Amino acid sequence: MKLRELQNLDQNIIKMLADHKGIDKAIKGEVLAQSLNIDLRTIQSRISSLQKKRCAIGTIDGLGYFIPTDEAERTAGITKKEEMGFSIHDAVSGYSRADLEWLDKMID
C-alpha cells in the first residue's frame, strides 16, 4: 500500500505521525485532532482503520499516538489494545448472559 492510495485524511494523519517516531515523541489524540481540524473520535476511528491496514501506530494512555521504533514499543502499544479487547470481551459476555429482568431483581 502506498500513501497516495489512502484517503486524504489518512494521508495527513500518517504525515503528522511521521514526526512522532518513538514513545518519547507521542502526540496526544486531542492535539492531533486539533491540528487536523477534526474531532477526537474521528482520529480514533481513522487510526484504528490504519492499524487494520498494517500501519504500526501505537497508543499509550496518557501519552498519545506514536510510531514504534522497536519491538518493545510495538509491544507496549499491542498490550494496550489487548487490554481493551479483554475488557470489551468481558463486557459483552456479561451483557449477553444477563437476565433481562436483572434491574427489577436488583432493586427488590
PDB file of C-alpha atoms in Angstrom:
ATOM      1  CA  MET A   1       0.000   0.000   0.000  1.00  0.00           C
ATOM      2  CA  LYS A   2       1.235   3.466  -0.877  1.00  0.00           C
ATOM      3  CA  LEU A   3       0.411   6.724   0.882  1.00  0.00           C
ATOM      4  CA  ARG A   4      -1.279   8.107  -2.240  1.00  0.00           C
ATOM      5  CA  GLU A   5      -3.737   5.163  -2.203  1.00  0.00           C
ATOM      6  CA  LEU A   6      -5.223   6.305   1.119  1.00  0.00           C
ATOM      7  CA  GLN A   7      -7.925   8.881   1.786  1.00  0.00           C
ATOM      8  CA  ASN A   8      -6.597  12.422   2.197  1.00  0.00           C
ATOM      9  CA  LEU A   9      -7.358  12.425   5.925  1.00  0.00           C
ATOM     10  CA  ASP A  10      -5.444   9.185   6.453  1.00  0.00           C
ATOM     11  CA  GLN A  11      -2.537  10.583   4.447  1.00  0.00           C
ATOM     12  CA  ASN A  12      -2.484  13.662   6.676  1.00  0.00           C
ATOM     13  CA  ILE A  13      -2.593  11.564   9.845  1.00  0.00           C
ATOM     14  CA  ILE A  14       0.374   9.491   8.670  1.00  0.00           C
ATOM     15  CA  LYS A  15       2.312  12.582   7.636  1.00  0.00           C
ATOM     16  CA  MET A  16       1.806  14.108  11.093  1.00  0.00           C
ATOM     17  CA  LEU A  17       2.685  10.871  12.881  1.00  0.00           C
ATOM     18  CA  ALA A  18       5.917  10.641  10.864  1.00  0.00           C
ATOM     19  CA  ASP A  19       7.249  13.323  13.228  1.00  0.00           C
ATOM     20  CA  HIS A  20       6.297  11.204  16.242  1.00  0.00           C
ATOM     21  CA  LYS A  21       8.537   8.145  15.971  1.00  0.00           C
ATOM     22  CA  GLY A  22       9.046   6.577  19.370  1.00  0.00           C
ATOM     23  CA  ILE A  23       7.034   6.599  22.583  1.00  0.00           C
ATOM     24  CA  ASP A  24       9.031   9.575  23.837  1.00  0.00           C
ATOM     25  CA  LYS A  25       7.646  11.647  20.946  1.00  0.00           C
ATOM     26  CA  ALA A  26       3.998  10.535  21.257  1.00  0.00           C
ATOM     27  CA  ILE A  27       1.342  13.096  20.376  1.00  0.00           C
ATOM     28  CA  LYS A  28      -1.911  13.327  22.292  1.00  0.00           C
ATOM     29  CA  GLY A  29      -5.021  12.484  20.301  1.00  0.00           C
ATOM     30  CA  GLU A  30      -6.592  15.822  21.143  1.00  0.00           C
ATOM     31  CA  VAL A  31      -3.573  17.683  19.750  1.00  0.00           C
ATOM     32  CA  LEU A  32      -3.540  15.543  16.612  1.00  0.00           C
ATOM     33  CA  ALA A  33      -7.269  16.085  16.098  1.00  0.00           C
ATOM     34  CA  GLN A  34      -6.993  19.836  16.621  1.00  0.00           C
ATOM     35  CA  SER A  35      -4.067  20.053  14.192  1.00  0.00           C
ATOM     36  CA  LEU A  36      -6.173  18.310  11.533  1.00  0.00           C
ATOM     37  CA  ASN A  37      -9.331  20.267  12.426  1.00  0.00           C
ATOM     38  CA  ILE A  38     -11.345  17.130  13.234  1.00  0.00           C
ATOM     39  CA  ASP A  39     -12.734  15.596  16.418  1.00  0.00           C
ATOM     40  CA  LEU A  40     -11.023  13.031  18.634  1.00  0.00           C
ATOM     41  CA  ARG A  41     -13.471  10.243  17.749  1.00  0.00           C
ATOM     42  CA  THR A  42     -12.584  10.649  14.068  1.00  0.00           C
ATOM     43  CA  ILE A  43      -8.861  10.366  14.866  1.00  0.00           C
ATOM     44  CA  GLN A  44      -9.500   7.241  16.910  1.00  0.00           C
ATOM     45  CA  SER A  45     -11.599   5.693  14.138  1.00  0.00           C
ATOM     46  CA  ARG A  46      -9.143   6.538  11.360  1.00  0.00           C
ATOM     47  CA  ILE A  47      -6.143   5.246  13.320  1.00  0.00           C
ATOM     48  CA  SER A  48      -7.997   2.016  14.039  1.00  0.00           C
ATOM     49  CA  SER A  49      -8.670   1.695  10.319  1.00  0.00           C
ATOM     50  CA  LEU A  50      -4.998   2.344   9.513  1.00  0.00           C
ATOM     51  CA  GLN A  51      -3.917  -0.279  12.051  1.00  0.00           C
ATOM     52  CA  LYS A  52      -6.146  -2.807  10.272  1.00  0.00           C
ATOM     53  CA  LYS A  53      -4.263  -1.916   7.078  1.00  0.00           C
ATOM     54  CA  ARG A  54      -0.991  -2.920   8.795  1.00  0.00           C
ATOM     55  CA  CYS A  55       0.172   0.528   9.805  1.00  0.00           C
ATOM     56  CA  ALA A  56       2.082   0.179  13.077  1.00  0.00           C
ATOM     57  CA  ILE A  57       0.621   3.064  15.058  1.00  0.00           C
ATOM     58  CA  GLY A  58       0.890   2.676  18.802  1.00  0.00           C
ATOM     59  CA  THR A  59      -1.034   4.358  21.563  1.00  0.00           C
ATOM     60  CA  ILE A  60      -0.351   4.593  25.269  1.00  0.00           C
ATOM     61  CA  ASP A  61      -2.780   6.046  27.825  1.00  0.00           C
ATOM     62  CA  GLY A  62      -1.654   9.471  28.925  1.00  0.00           C
ATOM     63  CA  LEU A  63       0.954   9.784  26.186  1.00  0.00           C
ATOM     64  CA  GLY A  64      -0.910   9.528  22.917  1.00  0.00           C
ATOM     65  CA  TYR A  65      -0.077   8.138  19.473  1.00  0.00           C
ATOM     66  CA  PHE A  66       3.348   7.233  18.139  1.00  0.00           C
ATOM     67  CA  ILE A  67       5.164   5.207  15.502  1.00  0.00           C
ATOM     68  CA  PRO A  68       7.019   2.389  17.283  1.00  0.00           C
ATOM     69  CA  THR A  69      10.744   2.261  16.634  1.00  0.00           C
ATOM     70  CA  ASP A  70      11.467  -1.163  18.149  1.00  0.00           C
ATOM     71  CA  GLU A  71       9.725  -4.310  19.349  1.00  0.00           C
ATOM     72  CA  ALA A  72       9.451  -3.031  22.923  1.00  0.00           C
ATOM     73  CA  GLU A  73       7.481  -0.005  21.750  1.00  0.00           C
ATOM     74  CA  ARG A  74       5.352  -2.144  19.452  1.00  0.00           C
ATOM     75  CA  THR A  75       4.626  -4.486  22.362  1.00  0.00           C
ATOM     76  CA  ALA A  76       3.645  -1.559  24.585  1.00  0.00           C
ATOM     77  CA  GLY A  77       1.064  -0.467  22.005  1.00  0.00           C
ATOM     78  CA  ILE A  78      -0.185  -4.019  21.470  1.00  0.00           C
ATOM     79  CA  THR A  79      -0.595  -4.558  25.208  1.00  0.00           C
ATOM     80  CA  LYS A  80      -2.893  -1.522  25.366  1.00  0.00           C
ATOM     81  CA  LYS A  81      -5.070  -2.925  22.550  1.00  0.00           C
ATOM     82  CA  GLU A  82      -5.153  -6.377  24.146  1.00  0.00           C
ATOM     83  CA  GLU A  83      -6.292  -4.928  27.471  1.00  0.00           C
ATOM     84  CA  MET A  84      -9.068  -3.043  25.680  1.00  0.00           C
ATOM     85  CA  GLY A  85     -10.065  -6.247  23.877  1.00  0.00           C
ATOM     86  CA  PHE A  86     -10.266  -8.240  27.109  1.00  0.00           C
ATOM     87  CA  SER A  87     -12.355  -5.512  28.703  1.00  0.00           C
ATOM     88  CA  ILE A  88     -14.748  -5.397  25.752  1.00  0.00           C
ATOM     89  CA  HIS A  89     -14.986  -9.196  25.709  1.00  0.00           C
ATOM     90  CA  ASP A  90     -15.842  -9.277  29.414  1.00  0.00           C
ATOM     91  CA  ALA A  91     -18.495  -6.572  28.985  1.00  0.00           C
ATOM     92  CA  VAL A  92     -20.093  -8.352  26.006  1.00  0.00           C
ATOM     93  CA  SER A  93     -20.016 -11.659  27.847  1.00  0.00           C
ATOM     94  CA  GLY A  94     -21.722 -10.210  30.931  1.00  0.00           C
ATOM     95  CA  TYR A  95     -24.257  -8.323  28.836  1.00  0.00           C
ATOM     96  CA  SER A  96     -25.170 -11.343  26.729  1.00  0.00           C
ATOM     97  CA  ARG A  97     -25.622 -13.591  29.790  1.00  0.00           C
ATOM     98  CA  ALA A  98     -27.586 -11.045  31.815  1.00  0.00           C
ATOM     99  CA  ASP A  99     -31.147 -11.842  32.771  1.00  0.00           C
ATOM    100  CA  LEU A 100     -33.409  -9.286  31.115  1.00  0.00           C
ATOM    101  CA  GLU A 101     -35.154  -8.856  34.463  1.00  0.00           C
ATOM    102  CA  TRP A 102     -31.874  -8.000  36.203  1.00  0.00           C
ATOM    103  CA  LEU A 103     -32.890  -4.466  37.135  1.00  0.00           C
ATOM    104  CA  ASP A 104     -36.129  -5.477  38.840  1.00  0.00           C
ATOM    105  CA  LYS A 105     -34.315  -8.252  40.714  1.00  0.00           C
ATOM    106  CA  MET A 106     -31.535  -5.905  41.776  1.00  0.00           C
ATOM    107  CA  ILE A 107     -33.875  -3.198  43.075  1.00  0.00           C
ATOM    108  CA  ASP A 108     -36.141  -5.582  45.007  1.00  0.00           C
TER     109      ASP A 108
END
